[in-house]
XYZ file of C-alpha atoms in Angstrom:
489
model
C 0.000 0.000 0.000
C 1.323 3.600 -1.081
C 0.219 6.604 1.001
C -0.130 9.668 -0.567
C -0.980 12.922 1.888
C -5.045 11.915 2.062
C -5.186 9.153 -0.806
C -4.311 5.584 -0.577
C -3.522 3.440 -3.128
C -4.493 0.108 -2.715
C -3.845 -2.623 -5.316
C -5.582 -1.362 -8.527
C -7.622 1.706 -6.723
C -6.786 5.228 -5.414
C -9.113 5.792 -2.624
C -9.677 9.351 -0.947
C -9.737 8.712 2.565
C -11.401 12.271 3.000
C -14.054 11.855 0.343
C -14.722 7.975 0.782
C -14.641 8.057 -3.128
C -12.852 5.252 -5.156
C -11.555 5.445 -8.924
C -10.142 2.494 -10.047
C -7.778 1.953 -12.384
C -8.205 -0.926 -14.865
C -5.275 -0.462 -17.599
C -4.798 3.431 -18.732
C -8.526 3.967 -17.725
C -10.030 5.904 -14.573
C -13.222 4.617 -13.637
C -15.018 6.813 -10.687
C -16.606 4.608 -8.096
C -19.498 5.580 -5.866
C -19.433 9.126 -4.403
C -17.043 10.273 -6.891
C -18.321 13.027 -9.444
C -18.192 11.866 -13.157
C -18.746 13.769 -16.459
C -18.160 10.939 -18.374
C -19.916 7.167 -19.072
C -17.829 4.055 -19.015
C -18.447 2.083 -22.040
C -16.636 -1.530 -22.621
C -14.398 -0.540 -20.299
C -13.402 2.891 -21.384
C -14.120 6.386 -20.241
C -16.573 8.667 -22.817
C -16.701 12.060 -22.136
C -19.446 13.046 -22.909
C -18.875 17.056 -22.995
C -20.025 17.137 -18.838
C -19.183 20.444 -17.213
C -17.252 20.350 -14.330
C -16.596 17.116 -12.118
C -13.067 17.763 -11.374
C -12.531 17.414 -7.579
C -9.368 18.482 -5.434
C -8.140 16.213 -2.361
C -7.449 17.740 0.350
C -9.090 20.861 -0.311
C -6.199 22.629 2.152
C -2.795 22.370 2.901
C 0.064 24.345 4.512
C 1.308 28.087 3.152
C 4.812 26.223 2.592
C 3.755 23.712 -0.102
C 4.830 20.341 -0.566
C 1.745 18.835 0.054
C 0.728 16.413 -2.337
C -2.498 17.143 -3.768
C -4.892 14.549 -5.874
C -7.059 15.771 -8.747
C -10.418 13.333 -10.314
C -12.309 13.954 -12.930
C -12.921 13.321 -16.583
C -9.463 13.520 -18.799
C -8.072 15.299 -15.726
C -5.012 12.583 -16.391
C -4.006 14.315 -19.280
C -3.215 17.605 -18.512
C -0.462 19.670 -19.279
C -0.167 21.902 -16.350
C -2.019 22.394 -12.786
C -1.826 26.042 -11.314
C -2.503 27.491 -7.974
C -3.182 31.024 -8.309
C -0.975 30.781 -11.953
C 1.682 29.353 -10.367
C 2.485 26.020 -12.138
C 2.591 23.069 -9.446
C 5.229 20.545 -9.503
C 6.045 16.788 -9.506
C 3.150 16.086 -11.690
C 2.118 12.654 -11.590
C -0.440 10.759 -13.456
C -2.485 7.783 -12.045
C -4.216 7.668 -15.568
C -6.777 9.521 -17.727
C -9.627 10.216 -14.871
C -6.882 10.889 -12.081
C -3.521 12.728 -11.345
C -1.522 14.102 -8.442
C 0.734 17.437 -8.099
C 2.593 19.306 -5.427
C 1.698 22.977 -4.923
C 4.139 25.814 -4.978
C 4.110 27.742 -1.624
C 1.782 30.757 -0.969
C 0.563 32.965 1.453
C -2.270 31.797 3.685
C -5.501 32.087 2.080
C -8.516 30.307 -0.487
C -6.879 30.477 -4.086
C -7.992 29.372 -7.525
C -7.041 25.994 -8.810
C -7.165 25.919 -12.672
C -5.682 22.432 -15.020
C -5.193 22.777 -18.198
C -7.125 19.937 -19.916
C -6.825 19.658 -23.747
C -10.244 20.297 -25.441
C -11.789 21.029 -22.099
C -11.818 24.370 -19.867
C -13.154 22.822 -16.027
C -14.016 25.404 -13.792
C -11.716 26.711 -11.760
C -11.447 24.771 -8.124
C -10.208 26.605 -4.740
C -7.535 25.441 -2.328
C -6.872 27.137 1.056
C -3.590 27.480 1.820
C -3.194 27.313 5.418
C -0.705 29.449 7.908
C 1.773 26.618 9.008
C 3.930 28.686 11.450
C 7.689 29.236 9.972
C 7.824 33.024 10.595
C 5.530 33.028 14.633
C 7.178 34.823 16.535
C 5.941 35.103 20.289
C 6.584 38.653 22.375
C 5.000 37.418 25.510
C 1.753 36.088 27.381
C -0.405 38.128 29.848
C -0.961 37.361 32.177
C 1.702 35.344 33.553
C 0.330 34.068 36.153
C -3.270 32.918 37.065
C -5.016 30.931 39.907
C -5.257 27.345 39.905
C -9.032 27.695 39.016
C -7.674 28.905 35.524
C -8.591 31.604 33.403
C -8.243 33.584 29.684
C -4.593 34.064 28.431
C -3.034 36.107 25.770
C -0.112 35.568 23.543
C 0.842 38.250 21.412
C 3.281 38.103 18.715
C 3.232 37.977 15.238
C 2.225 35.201 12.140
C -0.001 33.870 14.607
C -2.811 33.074 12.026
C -1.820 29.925 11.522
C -2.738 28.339 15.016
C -4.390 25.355 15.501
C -4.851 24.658 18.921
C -2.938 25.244 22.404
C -1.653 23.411 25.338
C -1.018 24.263 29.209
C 1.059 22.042 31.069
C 0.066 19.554 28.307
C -3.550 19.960 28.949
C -5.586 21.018 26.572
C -7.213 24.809 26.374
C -10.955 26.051 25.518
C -12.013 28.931 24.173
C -9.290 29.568 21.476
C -9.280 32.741 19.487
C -6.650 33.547 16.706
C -5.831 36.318 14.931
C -2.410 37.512 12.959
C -0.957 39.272 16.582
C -2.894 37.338 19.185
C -4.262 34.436 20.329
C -6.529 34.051 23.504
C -7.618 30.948 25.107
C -8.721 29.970 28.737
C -6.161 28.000 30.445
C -7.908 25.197 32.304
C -7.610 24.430 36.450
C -5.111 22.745 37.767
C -4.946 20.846 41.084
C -1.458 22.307 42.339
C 1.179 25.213 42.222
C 3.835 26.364 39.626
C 4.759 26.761 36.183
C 3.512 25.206 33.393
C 4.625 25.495 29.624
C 2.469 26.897 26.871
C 2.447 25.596 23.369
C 0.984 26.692 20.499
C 0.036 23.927 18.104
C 0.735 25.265 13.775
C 0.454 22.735 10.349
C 4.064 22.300 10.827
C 5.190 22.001 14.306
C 5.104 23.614 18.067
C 5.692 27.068 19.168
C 6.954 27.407 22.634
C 4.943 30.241 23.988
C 6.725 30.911 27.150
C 5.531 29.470 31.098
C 2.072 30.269 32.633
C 2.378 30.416 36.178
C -0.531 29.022 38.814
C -0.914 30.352 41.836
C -2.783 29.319 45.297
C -6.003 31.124 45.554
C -6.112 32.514 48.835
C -9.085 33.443 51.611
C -7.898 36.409 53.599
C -10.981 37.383 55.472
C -14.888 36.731 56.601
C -16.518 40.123 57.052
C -18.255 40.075 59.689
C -16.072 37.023 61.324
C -19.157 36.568 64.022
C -22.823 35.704 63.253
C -25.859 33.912 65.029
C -25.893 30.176 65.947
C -29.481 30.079 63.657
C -27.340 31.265 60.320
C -28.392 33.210 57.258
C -26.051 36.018 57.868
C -24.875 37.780 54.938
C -20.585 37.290 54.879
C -18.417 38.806 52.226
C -15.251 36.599 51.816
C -12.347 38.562 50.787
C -8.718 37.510 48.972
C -7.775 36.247 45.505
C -7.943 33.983 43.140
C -11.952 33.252 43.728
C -13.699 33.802 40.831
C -14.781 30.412 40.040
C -16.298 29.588 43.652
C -18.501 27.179 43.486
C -19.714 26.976 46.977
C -17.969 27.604 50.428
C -17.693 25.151 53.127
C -18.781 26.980 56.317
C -17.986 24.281 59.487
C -18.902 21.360 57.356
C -22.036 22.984 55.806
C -21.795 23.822 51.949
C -23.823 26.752 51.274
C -23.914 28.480 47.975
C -22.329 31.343 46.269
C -24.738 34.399 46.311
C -22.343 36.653 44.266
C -18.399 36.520 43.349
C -16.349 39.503 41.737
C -15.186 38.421 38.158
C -11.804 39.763 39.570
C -11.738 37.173 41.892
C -11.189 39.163 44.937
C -14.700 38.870 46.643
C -17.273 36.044 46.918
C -20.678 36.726 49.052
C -22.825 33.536 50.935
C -25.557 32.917 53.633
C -23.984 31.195 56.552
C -25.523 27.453 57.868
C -26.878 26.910 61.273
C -24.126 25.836 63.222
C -23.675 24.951 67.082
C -21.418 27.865 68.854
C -18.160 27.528 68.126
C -15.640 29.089 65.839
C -15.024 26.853 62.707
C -12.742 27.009 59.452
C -14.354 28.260 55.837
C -13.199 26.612 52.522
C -14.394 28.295 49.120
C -14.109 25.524 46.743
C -12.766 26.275 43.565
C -12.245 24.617 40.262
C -8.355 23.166 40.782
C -7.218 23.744 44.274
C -9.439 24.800 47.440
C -8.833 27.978 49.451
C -9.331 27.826 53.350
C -9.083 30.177 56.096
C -8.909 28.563 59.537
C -11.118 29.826 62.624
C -12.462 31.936 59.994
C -16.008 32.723 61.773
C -16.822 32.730 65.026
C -20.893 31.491 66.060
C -21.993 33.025 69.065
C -25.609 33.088 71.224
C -25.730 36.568 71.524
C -26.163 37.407 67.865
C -22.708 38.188 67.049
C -21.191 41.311 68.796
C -23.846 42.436 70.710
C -26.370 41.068 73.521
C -28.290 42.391 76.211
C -29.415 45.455 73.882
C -26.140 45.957 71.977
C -26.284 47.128 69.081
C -24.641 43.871 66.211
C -24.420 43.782 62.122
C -25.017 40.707 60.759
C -25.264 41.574 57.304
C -24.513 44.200 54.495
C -26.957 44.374 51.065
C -25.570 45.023 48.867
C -21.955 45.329 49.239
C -21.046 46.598 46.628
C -22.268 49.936 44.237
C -20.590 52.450 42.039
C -18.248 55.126 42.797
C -20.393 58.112 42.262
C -22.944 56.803 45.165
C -26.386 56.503 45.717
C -26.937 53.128 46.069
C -29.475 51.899 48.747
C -27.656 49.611 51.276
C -29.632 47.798 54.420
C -27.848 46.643 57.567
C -29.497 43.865 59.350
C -28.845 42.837 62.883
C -29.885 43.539 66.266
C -30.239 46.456 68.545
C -29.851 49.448 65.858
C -32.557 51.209 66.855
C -30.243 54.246 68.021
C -28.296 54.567 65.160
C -27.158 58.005 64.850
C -24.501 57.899 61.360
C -23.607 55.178 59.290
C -19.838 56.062 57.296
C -18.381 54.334 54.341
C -14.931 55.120 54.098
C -15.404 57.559 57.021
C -18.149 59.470 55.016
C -21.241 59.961 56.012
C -24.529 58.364 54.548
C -27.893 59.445 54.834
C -30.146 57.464 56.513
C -33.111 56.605 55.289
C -35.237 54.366 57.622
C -34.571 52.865 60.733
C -36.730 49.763 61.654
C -38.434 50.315 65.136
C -37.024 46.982 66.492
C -33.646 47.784 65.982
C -33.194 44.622 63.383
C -32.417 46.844 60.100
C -31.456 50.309 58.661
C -31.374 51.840 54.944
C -28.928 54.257 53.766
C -28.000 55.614 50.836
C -23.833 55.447 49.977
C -22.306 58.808 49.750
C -19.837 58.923 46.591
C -16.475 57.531 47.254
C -13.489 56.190 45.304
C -12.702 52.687 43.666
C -11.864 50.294 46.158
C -13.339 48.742 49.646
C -14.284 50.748 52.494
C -14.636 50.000 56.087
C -18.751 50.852 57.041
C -18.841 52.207 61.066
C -22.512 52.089 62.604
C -22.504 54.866 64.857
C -24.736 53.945 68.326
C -24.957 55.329 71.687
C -22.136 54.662 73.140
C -20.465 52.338 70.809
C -19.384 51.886 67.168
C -19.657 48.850 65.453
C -17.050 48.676 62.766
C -17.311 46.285 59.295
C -13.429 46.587 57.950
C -13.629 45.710 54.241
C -17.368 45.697 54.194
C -18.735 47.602 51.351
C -16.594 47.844 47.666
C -16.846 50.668 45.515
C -17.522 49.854 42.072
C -15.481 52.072 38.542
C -18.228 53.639 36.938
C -16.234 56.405 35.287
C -16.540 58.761 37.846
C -13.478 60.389 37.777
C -11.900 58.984 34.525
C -10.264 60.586 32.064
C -9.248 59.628 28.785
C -6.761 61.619 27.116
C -5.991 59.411 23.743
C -7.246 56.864 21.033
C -4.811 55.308 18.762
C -4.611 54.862 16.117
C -6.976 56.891 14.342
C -7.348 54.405 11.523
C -8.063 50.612 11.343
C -8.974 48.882 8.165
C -12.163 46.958 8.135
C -10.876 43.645 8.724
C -10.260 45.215 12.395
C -7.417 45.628 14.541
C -5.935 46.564 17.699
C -6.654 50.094 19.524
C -5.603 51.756 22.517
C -7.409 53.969 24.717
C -4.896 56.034 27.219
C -5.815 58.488 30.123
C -6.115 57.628 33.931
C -8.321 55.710 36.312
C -9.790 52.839 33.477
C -8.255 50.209 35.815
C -11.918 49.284 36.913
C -12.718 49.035 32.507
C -15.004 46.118 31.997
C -15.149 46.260 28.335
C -15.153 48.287 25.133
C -17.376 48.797 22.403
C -16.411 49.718 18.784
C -19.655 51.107 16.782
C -21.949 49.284 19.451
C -20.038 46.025 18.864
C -18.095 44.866 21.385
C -14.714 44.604 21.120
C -12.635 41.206 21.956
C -9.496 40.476 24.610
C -10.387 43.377 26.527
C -6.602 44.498 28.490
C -6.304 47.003 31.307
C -3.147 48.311 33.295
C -3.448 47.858 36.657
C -2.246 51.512 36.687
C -5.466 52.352 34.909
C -3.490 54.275 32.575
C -4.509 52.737 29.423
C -6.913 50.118 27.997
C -6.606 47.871 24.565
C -8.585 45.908 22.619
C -9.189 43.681 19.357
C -11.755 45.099 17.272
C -13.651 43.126 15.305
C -14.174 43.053 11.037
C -16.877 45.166 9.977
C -18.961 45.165 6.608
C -18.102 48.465 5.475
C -15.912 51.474 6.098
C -17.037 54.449 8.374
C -16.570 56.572 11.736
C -17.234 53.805 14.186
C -18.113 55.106 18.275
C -15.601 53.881 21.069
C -16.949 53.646 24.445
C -15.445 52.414 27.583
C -17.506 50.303 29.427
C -17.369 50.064 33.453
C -19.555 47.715 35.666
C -21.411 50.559 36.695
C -21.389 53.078 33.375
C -19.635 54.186 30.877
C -17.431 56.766 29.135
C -17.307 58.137 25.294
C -13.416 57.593 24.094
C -13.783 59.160 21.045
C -13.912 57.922 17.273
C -11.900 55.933 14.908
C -11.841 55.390 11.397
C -12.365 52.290 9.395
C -11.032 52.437 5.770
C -11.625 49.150 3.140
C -8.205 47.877 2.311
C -6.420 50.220 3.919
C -4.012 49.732 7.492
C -3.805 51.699 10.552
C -2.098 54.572 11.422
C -1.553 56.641 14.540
């Protein structure tokens, strides 16, 4: 048996292993078997053509941007051409299997569909297309951001350039999901892993692997329980603080799973309901795709209700805990004996109070306007303060954010990469280009400038950029997309 790229050759046949067609070859004559397209009839043995259009196939229909792929062509008297071209450039090593069949190797080309055209005497068969595929000789990698993740995974980038031609990816050998290739990037979401440290990326092309450089996994980590103290019946509202906890999938509160009310997408914050539990203090494990995170003597349950008895004023829970930067947003504190609340700060500012429930069990305020980041909430009572470190996170809405540049000015249509620079867009969420939204959405963690892919549009125009924030957004000005044209700044 003779193996030839797709096609085998077996005895007196050439089969396409793609197709599943068979032609046979009985003497000097081709005779297509079932599934294989004919434009001629067999007659005592020998092929007729009978003036058919077309039924010239090409297998494969793809191969790599270097060549040297063999290549089989079928149809009628496609055996006795002169010359095969791919995109008029005469492919060599011509062989002929006999009048209904022949194989070639094409000439190298850029990536890319091009037309096939054989030069058949007394017949002009359409012209057939073959996609010449980026195999990887000229990749180059410049790095991968970010370099390190939790164990629980997450979406990589690795820029560079003749990317195109990327088939798949590997972390550590495992495989990725997710995968997104263009010319200068490609993004993927590396998948959880069970323990610490540094595992390889590598970037599959047609010809071979690119080392990509080493992703490292890190821990994810529980800092904090805020508030560390509730009631022995549960249902207390506790914000878990530290990193690395964006996949939470439930949190193990003294042997009770409960589930995950709300987690940051940053991974910094998840929010549950604590279990009944018998008095006592006892550990909390968020578990996590790949490795667990657990704080020990985490939370502390306690017959008087968690700070406070005999009258004393106790917080048990903060909803919701977290709102935008410019304020506003309507927050109730539950727990016992706040009856007397006289201020409630956020950050050491005051709110206004709203309502005060006559049995002391809740009060609504509204959040004054503070900055980006979490705040420490004091409940102000006679003769006591009960302070929440950490409980309440301000949210980037654009409140305060500037944006002092957009380049470049011009993309072509088939997209591109932009850059939006100016200050606090550290808390950016995404961007939109002409109401579409843009893809592998980067921010410095100065909040200094933001990039991302755009994507291909139909036709050229002034297209809208706008910075979007979990909370609001921000114009960023224009930019303009020319047809066959490239970027400049």
């Amino acid at each position: 048996m003779h193996v030839v790229g797709a096609l085998l050759a077996v005895g007196g046949a050439v089969t396409d292993a793609r197709a599943g067609a068979a032609v046979a070859v009985a003497g000097s004559h081709v005779v297509a078997g079932p599934g294989a397209a004919s434009g001629a009839d067999v007659v005592g043995g020998a092929v007729v053509d009978r003036g058919h259009a077309a039924a010239v196939a090409l297998h494969p229909a793809d191969g790599p941007a270097s060549g040297g792929a063999r290549v089989l062509l079928t149809g009628p008297r496609v055996g006795t051409a002169a010359a095969v071209r791919f995109d008029g450039v005469r492919a060599t090593a011509l062989r002929r299997i006999g009048p209904g069949a022949l194989s070639v190797v094409p000439p190298a080309h850029e990536p890319g569909p091009v037309d096939v055209t054989v030069a058949v005497p007394g017949r002009d068969p359409a012209p057939l297309t073959y996609t010449y595929v980026g195999d990887g000789p000229g990749a180059v990698v410049d790095g991968i951001a970010p370099d390190t993740l939790p164990t629980s995974g997450g979406r990589v980038a690795v820029d560079g350039a003749g990317l195109g031609g990327v088939l798949d990816a590997t972390v550590g050998g495992l495989p990725v999901s997710g995968l997104v290739v263009t010319d200068t990037r490609v993004s993927f979401v590396a998948p959880a892993v069970e323990g610490e440290g540094g595992a390889p990326v590598v970037l599959a092309l047609p010809d071979g692997e690119l080392d990509a450089g080493v992703l490292t996994y890190v821990a994810p980590r529980v800092d904090a329980l805020t508030p560390a103290t509730g009631g022995t019946a549960g249902g207390d509202v506790v914000t878990i603080t530290g990193s690395g906890l964006a996949t939470a999938t439930g949190v193990d509160v003294g042997g009770t799973v409960v589930a995950v009310e709300r987690a940051d997408p940053d991974g910094t914050t998840v929010e549950v309901r604590t279990p009944a539990h018998a008095p006592g203090v006892v550990d909390a494990t968020v578990l996590l795709d790949g490795s667990d995170a657990t704080l020990a003597a985490a939370y502390t349950y306690d017959d008087g209700g968690g700070g406070g008895g005999d009258g004393e004023g106790a917080v048990r829970g903060v909803t919701p805990t977290a709102g935008p930067a410019a304020g506003g947003t309507y927050v109730t504190l539950t727990g016992t004996g706040l009856a007397g609340v006289t201020d409630v700060t956020f950050g050491g500012t005051s709110a206004v109070v709203l309502d005060v429930a006559a049995d002391g069990s809740s009060v609504v305020v509204e959040a004054p306007l503070g900055m980006p980041g979490t705040v420490d909430l004091v409940v102000v009572l006679p003769g006591r303060d009960v302070v929440l470190p950490g409980a309440y996170t301000y949210v980037p809405d654009g409140t305060g954010t500037a944006v002092t540049g957009l380049a470049p000015a011009t993309l072509p249509t088939t997209g591109g990469t932009i850059t939006v620079t100016g200050s606090g867009l550290h808390g950016a969420t995404g961007v939109t280009v002409g109401g579409v939204e843009a893809a592998d959405v980067r921010v410095a963690a100065d909040g200094t400038w933001v990039t991302a892919v755009v994507a291909p549009v139909d036709a050229p125009g002034r297209a809208r950029v706008t910075v979007w924030f979990p909370a609001g957004t921000i114009p960023a000005g224009e930019v303009e997309l020319v047809a066959g044209g490239g970027a400049d700044g």
